[in-house]
Amino acid sequence: MLLPLACLAFISGTNAPEQWLRLPSGASAIPLDLIVEEGVQRVRMIGQGLAQDVAGYQRDPERLFDDMQDICTRHAASGTVPDGTNVIVTLMDKEVQFGLSDPSVIQYFESFIIRGGTCALDDTEFLH
């Protein structure tokens, strides 16, 4: 099930999902959509300045991980994501239709699992 951008208002903590979300690295992102499947939720965001690497992800990949974990945590903190759910965070520089690829678009993916209401790195084999 694909949920529109308006369904992600909880991520920004406002009623205006079109507002940019400030991430721990100082970078900004805006919610794109939420795709809910059995046992998996995909949170897709557009990151401001990804193509120019304004957040310094290429120099320090830990910054990228911290930002993606923050996105997952904000999503899981909504209280609606049950333990054991896999949350896949996608951060891209411009919108790509889900399921399609575009080599001109920068896309980062990270897989988390909800444990005790928090986002932990999903270190199992990624099969989704």
mmCIF file of N, CA and C in Angstrom:
data_model
loop_
_atom_site.group_PDB
_atom_site.id
_atom_site.type_symbol
_atom_site.label_atom_id
_atom_site.label_comp_id
_atom_site.label_asym_id
_atom_site.label_seq_id
_atom_site.Cartn_x
_atom_site.Cartn_y
_atom_site.Cartn_z
ATOM 1 N N MET A 1 0.844 -1.158 0.000
ATOM 2 C CA MET A 1 0.000 0.000 0.000
ATOM 3 C C MET A 1 0.896 1.230 0.000
ATOM 4 N N LEU A 2 0.637 2.149 -0.875
ATOM 5 C CA LEU A 2 1.390 3.390 -0.990
ATOM 6 C C LEU A 2 0.586 4.500 -0.344
ATOM 7 N N LEU A 3 1.177 5.175 0.626
ATOM 8 C CA LEU A 3 0.502 6.274 1.294
ATOM 9 C C LEU A 3 1.075 7.579 0.778
ATOM 10 N N PRO A 4 0.233 8.570 0.547
ATOM 11 C CA PRO A 4 0.719 9.846 0.021
ATOM 12 C C PRO A 4 1.518 10.613 1.060
ATOM 13 N N LEU A 5 2.185 11.626 0.568
ATOM 14 C CA LEU A 5 3.026 12.483 1.389
ATOM 15 C C LEU A 5 2.318 12.973 2.631
ATOM 16 N N ALA A 6 1.061 13.315 2.550
ATOM 17 C CA ALA A 6 0.322 13.851 3.691
ATOM 18 C C ALA A 6 0.296 12.877 4.858
ATOM 19 N N CYS A 7 0.415 11.584 4.588
ATOM 20 C CA CYS A 7 0.402 10.584 5.657
ATOM 21 C C CYS A 7 1.674 10.603 6.472
ATOM 22 N N LEU A 8 2.683 11.310 6.020
ATOM 23 C CA LEU A 8 3.954 11.352 6.737
ATOM 24 C C LEU A 8 4.118 12.618 7.567
ATOM 25 N N ALA A 9 3.038 13.316 7.846
ATOM 26 C CA ALA A 9 3.134 14.545 8.629
ATOM 27 C C ALA A 9 3.777 14.293 9.984
ATOM 28 N N PHE A 10 3.616 13.079 10.524
ATOM 29 C CA PHE A 10 4.189 12.766 11.836
ATOM 30 C C PHE A 10 5.702 12.875 11.840
ATOM 31 N N ILE A 11 6.349 12.682 10.713
ATOM 32 C CA ILE A 11 7.812 12.713 10.672
ATOM 33 C C ILE A 11 8.333 14.115 10.975
ATOM 34 N N SER A 12 7.680 15.121 10.436
ATOM 35 C CA SER A 12 8.157 16.475 10.655
ATOM 36 C C SER A 12 7.651 17.054 11.963
ATOM 37 N N GLY A 13 6.671 16.379 12.582
ATOM 38 C CA GLY A 13 6.142 16.859 13.837
ATOM 39 C C GLY A 13 5.227 18.062 13.666
ATOM 40 N N THR A 14 4.792 18.320 12.437
ATOM 41 C CA THR A 14 3.881 19.430 12.173
ATOM 42 C C THR A 14 2.733 18.918 11.331
ATOM 43 N N ASN A 15 1.801 19.784 11.086
ATOM 44 C CA ASN A 15 0.702 19.431 10.187
ATOM 45 C C ASN A 15 1.028 19.778 8.750
ATOM 46 N N ALA A 16 2.245 20.227 8.493
ATOM 47 C CA ALA A 16 2.641 20.643 7.148
ATOM 48 C C ALA A 16 3.778 19.759 6.665
ATOM 49 N N PRO A 17 3.466 18.607 6.044
ATOM 50 C CA PRO A 17 4.523 17.693 5.635
ATOM 51 C C PRO A 17 5.445 18.257 4.574
ATOM 52 N N GLU A 18 5.046 19.371 3.924
ATOM 53 C CA GLU A 18 5.918 19.934 2.903
ATOM 54 C C GLU A 18 7.106 20.684 3.510
ATOM 55 N N GLN A 19 7.155 20.811 4.825
ATOM 56 C CA GLN A 19 8.284 21.462 5.468
ATOM 57 C C GLN A 19 9.470 20.510 5.516
ATOM 58 N N TRP A 20 10.645 21.077 5.369
ATOM 59 C CA TRP A 20 11.870 20.288 5.425
ATOM 60 C C TRP A 20 12.132 19.841 6.847
ATOM 61 N N LEU A 21 12.596 18.629 6.981
ATOM 62 C CA LEU A 21 12.948 18.038 8.267
ATOM 63 C C LEU A 21 14.450 18.203 8.468
ATOM 64 N N ARG A 22 14.861 18.778 9.594
ATOM 65 C CA ARG A 22 16.285 18.950 9.890
ATOM 66 C C ARG A 22 16.818 17.640 10.461
ATOM 67 N N LEU A 23 17.905 17.136 9.897
ATOM 68 C CA LEU A 23 18.520 15.876 10.313
ATOM 69 C C LEU A 23 19.731 16.154 11.199
ATOM 70 N N PRO A 24 20.211 15.152 11.953
ATOM 71 C CA PRO A 24 21.344 15.366 12.864
ATOM 72 C C PRO A 24 22.595 15.947 12.199
ATOM 73 N N SER A 25 22.834 15.613 10.938
ATOM 74 C CA SER A 25 24.027 16.126 10.246
ATOM 75 C C SER A 25 23.906 17.596 9.890
ATOM 76 N N GLY A 26 22.690 18.140 10.005
ATOM 77 C CA GLY A 26 22.440 19.509 9.566
ATOM 78 C C GLY A 26 21.781 19.548 8.203
ATOM 79 N N ALA A 27 21.753 18.401 7.522
ATOM 80 C CA ALA A 27 21.086 18.314 6.233
ATOM 81 C C ALA A 27 19.571 18.382 6.433
ATOM 82 N N SER A 28 18.845 18.570 5.349
ATOM 83 C CA SER A 28 17.389 18.619 5.388
ATOM 84 C C SER A 28 16.812 17.598 4.433
ATOM 85 N N ALA A 29 15.635 17.091 4.790
ATOM 86 C CA ALA A 29 14.934 16.138 3.932
ATOM 87 C C ALA A 29 13.445 16.417 4.022
ATOM 88 N N ILE A 30 12.735 15.979 3.007
ATOM 89 C CA ILE A 30 11.285 16.137 2.977
ATOM 90 C C ILE A 30 10.662 14.774 2.695
ATOM 91 N N PRO A 31 9.602 14.419 3.425
ATOM 92 C CA PRO A 31 8.946 13.133 3.188
ATOM 93 C C PRO A 31 8.375 13.055 1.771
ATOM 94 N N LEU A 32 8.543 11.887 1.159
ATOM 95 C CA LEU A 32 7.975 11.639 -0.160
ATOM 96 C C LEU A 32 6.771 10.712 -0.038
ATOM 97 N N ASP A 33 6.998 9.505 0.479
ATOM 98 C CA ASP A 33 5.890 8.586 0.676
ATOM 99 C C ASP A 33 6.262 7.495 1.663
ATOM 100 N N LEU A 34 5.253 6.723 2.034
ATOM 101 C CA LEU A 34 5.400 5.598 2.935
ATOM 102 C C LEU A 34 4.737 4.419 2.248
ATOM 103 N N ILE A 35 5.475 3.341 2.090
ATOM 104 C CA ILE A 35 4.951 2.136 1.450
ATOM 105 C C ILE A 35 4.865 1.065 2.525
ATOM 106 N N VAL A 36 3.661 0.576 2.763
ATOM 107 C CA VAL A 36 3.424 -0.403 3.810
ATOM 108 C C VAL A 36 3.132 -1.746 3.168
ATOM 109 N N GLU A 37 3.953 -2.735 3.516
ATOM 110 C CA GLU A 37 3.771 -4.111 3.070
ATOM 111 C C GLU A 37 3.758 -4.978 4.315
ATOM 112 N N GLU A 38 3.426 -6.225 4.192
ATOM 113 C CA GLU A 38 3.406 -7.104 5.354
ATOM 114 C C GLU A 38 4.797 -7.219 5.970
ATOM 115 N N GLY A 39 4.947 -6.727 7.198
ATOM 116 C CA GLY A 39 6.207 -6.822 7.921
ATOM 117 C C GLY A 39 7.278 -5.839 7.495
ATOM 118 N N VAL A 40 6.980 -4.988 6.497
ATOM 119 C CA VAL A 40 7.971 -4.035 5.985
ATOM 120 C C VAL A 40 7.306 -2.682 5.769
ATOM 121 N N GLN A 41 7.982 -1.640 6.216
ATOM 122 C CA GLN A 41 7.537 -0.283 5.918
ATOM 123 C C GLN A 41 8.712 0.459 5.287
ATOM 124 N N ARG A 42 8.439 1.097 4.185
ATOM 125 C CA ARG A 42 9.472 1.833 3.457
ATOM 126 C C ARG A 42 9.188 3.326 3.579
ATOM 127 N N VAL A 43 10.126 4.038 4.163
ATOM 128 C CA VAL A 43 10.015 5.477 4.325
ATOM 129 C C VAL A 43 10.931 6.098 3.277
ATOM 130 N N ARG A 44 10.338 6.832 2.346
ATOM 131 C CA ARG A 44 11.121 7.439 1.260
ATOM 132 C C ARG A 44 11.136 8.951 1.433
ATOM 133 N N MET A 45 12.350 9.514 1.358
ATOM 134 C CA MET A 45 12.541 10.945 1.573
ATOM 135 C C MET A 45 13.419 11.519 0.458
ATOM 136 N N ILE A 46 13.229 12.802 0.216
ATOM 137 C CA ILE A 46 14.107 13.524 -0.712
ATOM 138 C C ILE A 46 15.047 14.367 0.135
ATOM 139 N N GLY A 47 16.340 14.171 -0.070
ATOM 140 C CA GLY A 47 17.359 14.903 0.681
ATOM 141 C C GLY A 47 17.826 16.121 -0.082
ATOM 142 N N GLN A 48 17.831 17.248 0.584
ATOM 143 C CA GLN A 48 18.269 18.492 -0.034
ATOM 144 C C GLN A 48 19.782 18.468 -0.213
ATOM 145 N N GLY A 49 20.245 18.751 -1.406
ATOM 146 C CA GLY A 49 21.675 18.865 -1.667
ATOM 147 C C GLY A 49 22.446 17.557 -1.714
ATOM 148 N N LEU A 50 21.756 16.419 -1.923
ATOM 149 C CA LEU A 50 22.472 15.135 -1.989
ATOM 150 C C LEU A 50 23.471 15.106 -3.138
ATOM 151 N N ALA A 51 23.087 15.638 -4.277
ATOM 152 C CA ALA A 51 23.970 15.609 -5.444
ATOM 153 C C ALA A 51 25.261 16.396 -5.187
ATOM 154 N N GLN A 52 25.165 17.447 -4.377
ATOM 155 C CA GLN A 52 26.339 18.258 -4.064
ATOM 156 C C GLN A 52 27.022 17.780 -2.783
ATOM 157 N N ASP A 53 26.483 16.750 -2.150
ATOM 158 C CA ASP A 53 26.995 16.180 -0.902
ATOM 159 C C ASP A 53 27.171 17.246 0.177
ATOM 160 N N VAL A 54 26.147 18.099 0.325
ATOM 161 C CA VAL A 54 26.226 19.170 1.323
ATOM 162 C C VAL A 54 26.305 18.629 2.750
ATOM 163 N N ALA A 55 25.803 17.421 2.994
ATOM 164 C CA ALA A 55 25.847 16.840 4.340
ATOM 165 C C ALA A 55 27.173 16.143 4.622
ATOM 166 N N GLY A 56 28.006 15.979 3.608
ATOM 167 C CA GLY A 56 29.299 15.333 3.805
ATOM 168 C C GLY A 56 29.221 13.823 3.930
ATOM 169 N N TYR A 57 28.193 13.220 3.363
ATOM 170 C CA TYR A 57 28.017 11.769 3.449
ATOM 171 C C TYR A 57 29.165 10.995 2.800
ATOM 172 N N GLN A 58 29.685 11.504 1.704
ATOM 173 C CA GLN A 58 30.755 10.780 1.022
ATOM 174 C C GLN A 58 32.046 10.798 1.824
ATOM 175 N N ARG A 59 32.276 11.871 2.567
ATOM 176 C CA ARG A 59 33.473 11.957 3.418
ATOM 177 C C ARG A 59 33.294 11.173 4.718
ATOM 178 N N ASP A 60 32.047 11.102 5.195
ATOM 179 C CA ASP A 60 31.783 10.481 6.488
ATOM 180 C C ASP A 60 30.466 9.700 6.421
ATOM 181 N N PRO A 61 30.510 8.434 5.967
ATOM 182 C CA PRO A 61 29.288 7.636 5.834
ATOM 183 C C PRO A 61 28.516 7.462 7.148
ATOM 184 N N GLU A 62 29.174 7.623 8.281
ATOM 185 C CA GLU A 62 28.477 7.524 9.576
ATOM 186 C C GLU A 62 27.422 8.621 9.708
ATOM 187 N N ARG A 63 27.685 9.772 9.116
ATOM 188 C CA ARG A 63 26.692 10.866 9.131
ATOM 189 C C ARG A 63 25.427 10.433 8.404
ATOM 190 N N LEU A 64 25.601 9.759 7.279
ATOM 191 C CA LEU A 64 24.452 9.261 6.523
ATOM 192 C C LEU A 64 23.671 8.253 7.361
ATOM 193 N N PHE A 65 24.380 7.310 7.980
ATOM 194 C CA PHE A 65 23.710 6.315 8.809
ATOM 195 C C PHE A 65 22.938 6.991 9.941
ATOM 196 N N ASP A 66 23.558 7.967 10.616
ATOM 197 C CA ASP A 66 22.892 8.666 11.712
ATOM 198 C C ASP A 66 21.625 9.372 11.239
ATOM 199 N N ASP A 67 21.692 9.995 10.068
ATOM 200 C CA ASP A 67 20.510 10.668 9.526
ATOM 201 C C ASP A 67 19.405 9.666 9.197
ATOM 202 N N MET A 68 19.779 8.552 8.609
ATOM 203 C CA MET A 68 18.774 7.559 8.243
ATOM 204 C C MET A 68 18.170 6.901 9.488
ATOM 205 N N GLN A 69 18.988 6.684 10.501
ATOM 206 C CA GLN A 69 18.462 6.132 11.746
ATOM 207 C C GLN A 69 17.518 7.140 12.413
ATOM 208 N N ASP A 70 17.828 8.415 12.311
ATOM 209 C CA ASP A 70 16.958 9.454 12.850
ATOM 210 C C ASP A 70 15.606 9.448 12.136
ATOM 211 N N ILE A 71 15.613 9.306 10.826
ATOM 212 C CA ILE A 71 14.366 9.230 10.064
ATOM 213 C C ILE A 71 13.558 8.028 10.524
ATOM 214 N N CYS A 72 14.203 6.881 10.660
ATOM 215 C CA CYS A 72 13.528 5.675 11.124
ATOM 216 C C CYS A 72 12.957 5.877 12.519
ATOM 217 N N THR A 73 13.747 6.461 13.413
ATOM 218 C CA THR A 73 13.304 6.675 14.793
ATOM 219 C C THR A 73 12.084 7.581 14.838
ATOM 220 N N ARG A 74 12.100 8.639 14.060
ATOM 221 C CA ARG A 74 10.935 9.535 14.027
ATOM 222 C C ARG A 74 9.709 8.789 13.513
ATOM 223 N N HIS A 75 9.920 7.925 12.530
ATOM 224 C CA HIS A 75 8.825 7.121 11.977
ATOM 225 C C HIS A 75 8.318 6.131 13.023
ATOM 226 N N ALA A 76 9.214 5.402 13.659
ATOM 227 C CA ALA A 76 8.829 4.390 14.657
ATOM 228 C C ALA A 76 8.240 5.044 15.897
ATOM 229 N N ALA A 77 8.681 6.261 16.197
ATOM 230 C CA ALA A 77 8.194 6.961 17.387
ATOM 231 C C ALA A 77 6.721 7.322 17.268
ATOM 232 N N SER A 78 6.163 7.158 16.087
ATOM 233 C CA SER A 78 4.735 7.444 15.931
ATOM 234 C C SER A 78 3.902 6.462 16.738
ATOM 235 N N GLY A 79 4.539 5.385 17.201
ATOM 236 C CA GLY A 79 3.853 4.408 18.035
ATOM 237 C C GLY A 79 3.021 3.398 17.271
ATOM 238 N N THR A 80 3.017 3.494 15.954
ATOM 239 C CA THR A 80 2.200 2.579 15.165
ATOM 240 C C THR A 80 3.008 1.464 14.519
ATOM 241 N N VAL A 81 4.309 1.475 14.704
ATOM 242 C CA VAL A 81 5.161 0.478 14.070
ATOM 243 C C VAL A 81 5.483 -0.620 15.083
ATOM 244 N N PRO A 82 4.947 -1.835 14.880
ATOM 245 C CA PRO A 82 5.162 -2.905 15.864
ATOM 246 C C PRO A 82 6.579 -3.471 15.834
ATOM 247 N N ASP A 83 7.006 -3.994 16.999
ATOM 248 C CA ASP A 83 8.304 -4.658 17.083
ATOM 249 C C ASP A 83 8.404 -5.746 16.017
ATOM 250 N N GLY A 84 9.609 -5.918 15.481
ATOM 251 C CA GLY A 84 9.850 -6.921 14.452
ATOM 252 C C GLY A 84 9.627 -6.417 13.045
ATOM 253 N N THR A 85 9.066 -5.222 12.917
ATOM 254 C CA THR A 85 8.839 -4.654 11.593
ATOM 255 C C THR A 85 10.158 -4.186 10.997
ATOM 256 N N ASN A 86 10.361 -4.495 9.742
ATOM 257 C CA ASN A 86 11.524 -4.017 9.005
ATOM 258 C C ASN A 86 11.174 -2.645 8.447
ATOM 259 N N VAL A 87 12.021 -1.649 8.689
ATOM 260 C CA VAL A 87 11.817 -0.297 8.153
ATOM 261 C C VAL A 87 12.983 0.007 7.223
ATOM 262 N N ILE A 88 12.662 0.246 5.982
ATOM 263 C CA ILE A 88 13.683 0.580 4.993
ATOM 264 C C ILE A 88 13.576 2.068 4.701
ATOM 265 N N VAL A 89 14.667 2.770 4.946
ATOM 266 C CA VAL A 89 14.711 4.206 4.712
ATOM 267 C C VAL A 89 15.442 4.445 3.397
ATOM 268 N N THR A 90 14.824 5.242 2.547
ATOM 269 C CA THR A 90 15.447 5.645 1.288
ATOM 270 C C THR A 90 15.584 7.157 1.299
ATOM 271 N N LEU A 91 16.775 7.631 1.003
ATOM 272 C CA LEU A 91 17.044 9.054 0.883
ATOM 273 C C LEU A 91 17.558 9.260 -0.535
ATOM 274 N N MET A 92 16.868 10.114 -1.304
ATOM 275 C CA MET A 92 17.235 10.317 -2.713
ATOM 276 C C MET A 92 17.278 11.801 -3.035
ATOM 277 N N ASP A 93 17.989 12.163 -4.095
ATOM 278 C CA ASP A 93 18.106 13.582 -4.414
ATOM 279 C C ASP A 93 16.930 14.115 -5.219
ATOM 280 N N LYS A 94 16.175 13.249 -5.876
ATOM 281 C CA LYS A 94 14.924 13.649 -6.526
ATOM 282 C C LYS A 94 14.038 12.416 -6.636
ATOM 283 N N GLU A 95 12.778 12.657 -6.847
ATOM 284 C CA GLU A 95 11.806 11.566 -6.815
ATOM 285 C C GLU A 95 12.024 10.555 -7.939
ATOM 286 N N VAL A 96 11.986 9.289 -7.548
ATOM 287 C CA VAL A 96 11.997 8.173 -8.483
ATOM 288 C C VAL A 96 10.798 7.315 -8.113
ATOM 289 N N GLN A 97 10.004 6.957 -9.099
ATOM 290 C CA GLN A 97 8.843 6.112 -8.828
ATOM 291 C C GLN A 97 9.304 4.814 -8.190
ATOM 292 N N PHE A 98 8.596 4.388 -7.137
ATOM 293 C CA PHE A 98 8.975 3.179 -6.420
ATOM 294 C C PHE A 98 9.041 1.995 -7.378
ATOM 295 N N GLY A 99 10.110 1.223 -7.264
ATOM 296 C CA GLY A 99 10.294 0.037 -8.095
ATOM 297 C C GLY A 99 11.077 0.294 -9.367
ATOM 298 N N LEU A 100 11.311 1.557 -9.682
ATOM 299 C CA LEU A 100 12.080 1.902 -10.876
ATOM 300 C C LEU A 100 13.452 2.415 -10.471
ATOM 301 N N SER A 101 14.372 2.357 -11.395
ATOM 302 C CA SER A 101 15.698 2.913 -11.133
ATOM 303 C C SER A 101 15.977 4.023 -12.126
ATOM 304 N N ASP A 102 16.823 4.920 -11.723
ATOM 305 C CA ASP A 102 17.242 6.027 -12.574
ATOM 306 C C ASP A 102 18.699 6.301 -12.227
ATOM 307 N N PRO A 103 19.626 5.936 -13.113
ATOM 308 C CA PRO A 103 21.050 6.095 -12.797
ATOM 309 C C PRO A 103 21.487 7.538 -12.570
ATOM 310 N N SER A 104 20.648 8.497 -12.949
ATOM 311 C CA SER A 104 21.016 9.898 -12.730
ATOM 312 C C SER A 104 20.626 10.390 -11.330
ATOM 313 N N VAL A 105 19.931 9.546 -10.560
ATOM 314 C CA VAL A 105 19.465 9.932 -9.224
ATOM 315 C C VAL A 105 20.313 9.240 -8.156
ATOM 316 N N ILE A 106 20.761 10.019 -7.183
ATOM 317 C CA ILE A 106 21.476 9.458 -6.044
ATOM 318 C C ILE A 106 20.441 8.904 -5.080
ATOM 319 N N GLN A 107 20.609 7.638 -4.692
ATOM 320 C CA GLN A 107 19.705 7.011 -3.739
ATOM 321 C C GLN A 107 20.528 6.247 -2.703
ATOM 322 N N TYR A 108 20.196 6.462 -1.442
ATOM 323 C CA TYR A 108 20.796 5.726 -0.344
ATOM 324 C C TYR A 108 19.703 4.908 0.329
ATOM 325 N N PHE A 109 20.034 3.684 0.721
ATOM 326 C CA PHE A 109 19.080 2.791 1.377
ATOM 327 C C PHE A 109 19.705 2.249 2.654
ATOM 328 N N GLU A 110 18.883 2.104 3.689
ATOM 329 C CA GLU A 110 19.324 1.435 4.913
ATOM 330 C C GLU A 110 18.138 0.668 5.469
ATOM 331 N N SER A 111 18.423 -0.496 6.037
ATOM 332 C CA SER A 111 17.389 -1.371 6.583
ATOM 333 C C SER A 111 17.527 -1.437 8.102
ATOM 334 N N PHE A 112 16.414 -1.179 8.781
ATOM 335 C CA PHE A 112 16.356 -1.238 10.238
ATOM 336 C C PHE A 112 15.292 -2.236 10.661
ATOM 337 N N ILE A 113 15.369 -2.673 11.898
ATOM 338 C CA ILE A 113 14.331 -3.515 12.496
ATOM 339 C C ILE A 113 13.896 -2.821 13.784
ATOM 340 N N ILE A 114 12.594 -2.829 14.026
ATOM 341 C CA ILE A 114 12.068 -2.201 15.231
ATOM 342 C C ILE A 114 12.194 -3.186 16.390
ATOM 343 N N ARG A 115 12.917 -2.766 17.415
ATOM 344 C CA ARG A 115 13.102 -3.566 18.632
ATOM 345 C C ARG A 115 12.865 -2.652 19.826
ATOM 346 N N GLY A 116 11.866 -2.988 20.624
ATOM 347 C CA GLY A 116 11.577 -2.175 21.803
ATOM 348 C C GLY A 116 11.215 -0.746 21.459
ATOM 349 N N GLY A 117 10.592 -0.552 20.320
ATOM 350 C CA GLY A 117 10.192 0.791 19.904
ATOM 351 C C GLY A 117 11.315 1.640 19.355
ATOM 352 N N THR A 118 12.496 1.055 19.144
ATOM 353 C CA THR A 118 13.615 1.808 18.579
ATOM 354 C C THR A 118 14.101 1.142 17.292
ATOM 355 N N CYS A 119 14.864 1.884 16.529
ATOM 356 C CA CYS A 119 15.385 1.399 15.258
ATOM 357 C C CYS A 119 16.789 0.844 15.452
ATOM 358 N N ALA A 120 16.948 -0.429 15.165
ATOM 359 C CA ALA A 120 18.261 -1.074 15.221
ATOM 360 C C ALA A 120 18.648 -1.467 13.801
ATOM 361 N N LEU A 121 19.927 -1.409 13.513
ATOM 362 C CA LEU A 121 20.403 -1.831 12.203
ATOM 363 C C LEU A 121 19.973 -3.267 11.964
ATOM 364 N N ASP A 122 19.355 -3.515 10.832
ATOM 365 C CA ASP A 122 18.946 -4.871 10.473
ATOM 366 C C ASP A 122 20.144 -5.541 9.821
ATOM 367 N N ASP A 123 20.878 -6.325 10.615
ATOM 368 C CA ASP A 123 22.099 -6.936 10.109
ATOM 369 C C ASP A 123 21.880 -8.339 9.568
ATOM 370 N N THR A 124 20.605 -8.734 9.406
ATOM 371 C CA THR A 124 20.314 -10.001 8.770
ATOM 372 C C THR A 124 20.435 -9.840 7.265
ATOM 373 N N GLU A 125 20.455 -10.927 6.573
ATOM 374 C CA GLU A 125 20.558 -10.836 5.121
ATOM 375 C C GLU A 125 19.363 -10.081 4.572
ATOM 376 N N PHE A 126 19.614 -9.081 3.770
ATOM 377 C CA PHE A 126 18.576 -8.211 3.225
ATOM 378 C C PHE A 126 17.959 -8.874 1.994
ATOM 379 N N LEU A 127 16.707 -9.277 2.129
ATOM 380 C CA LEU A 127 16.040 -10.001 1.041
ATOM 381 C C LEU A 127 14.815 -9.277 0.498
ATOM 382 N N HIS A 128 14.545 -8.058 0.916
ATOM 383 C CA HIS A 128 13.313 -7.368 0.497
ATOM 384 C C HIS A 128 13.524 -6.650 -0.801
#
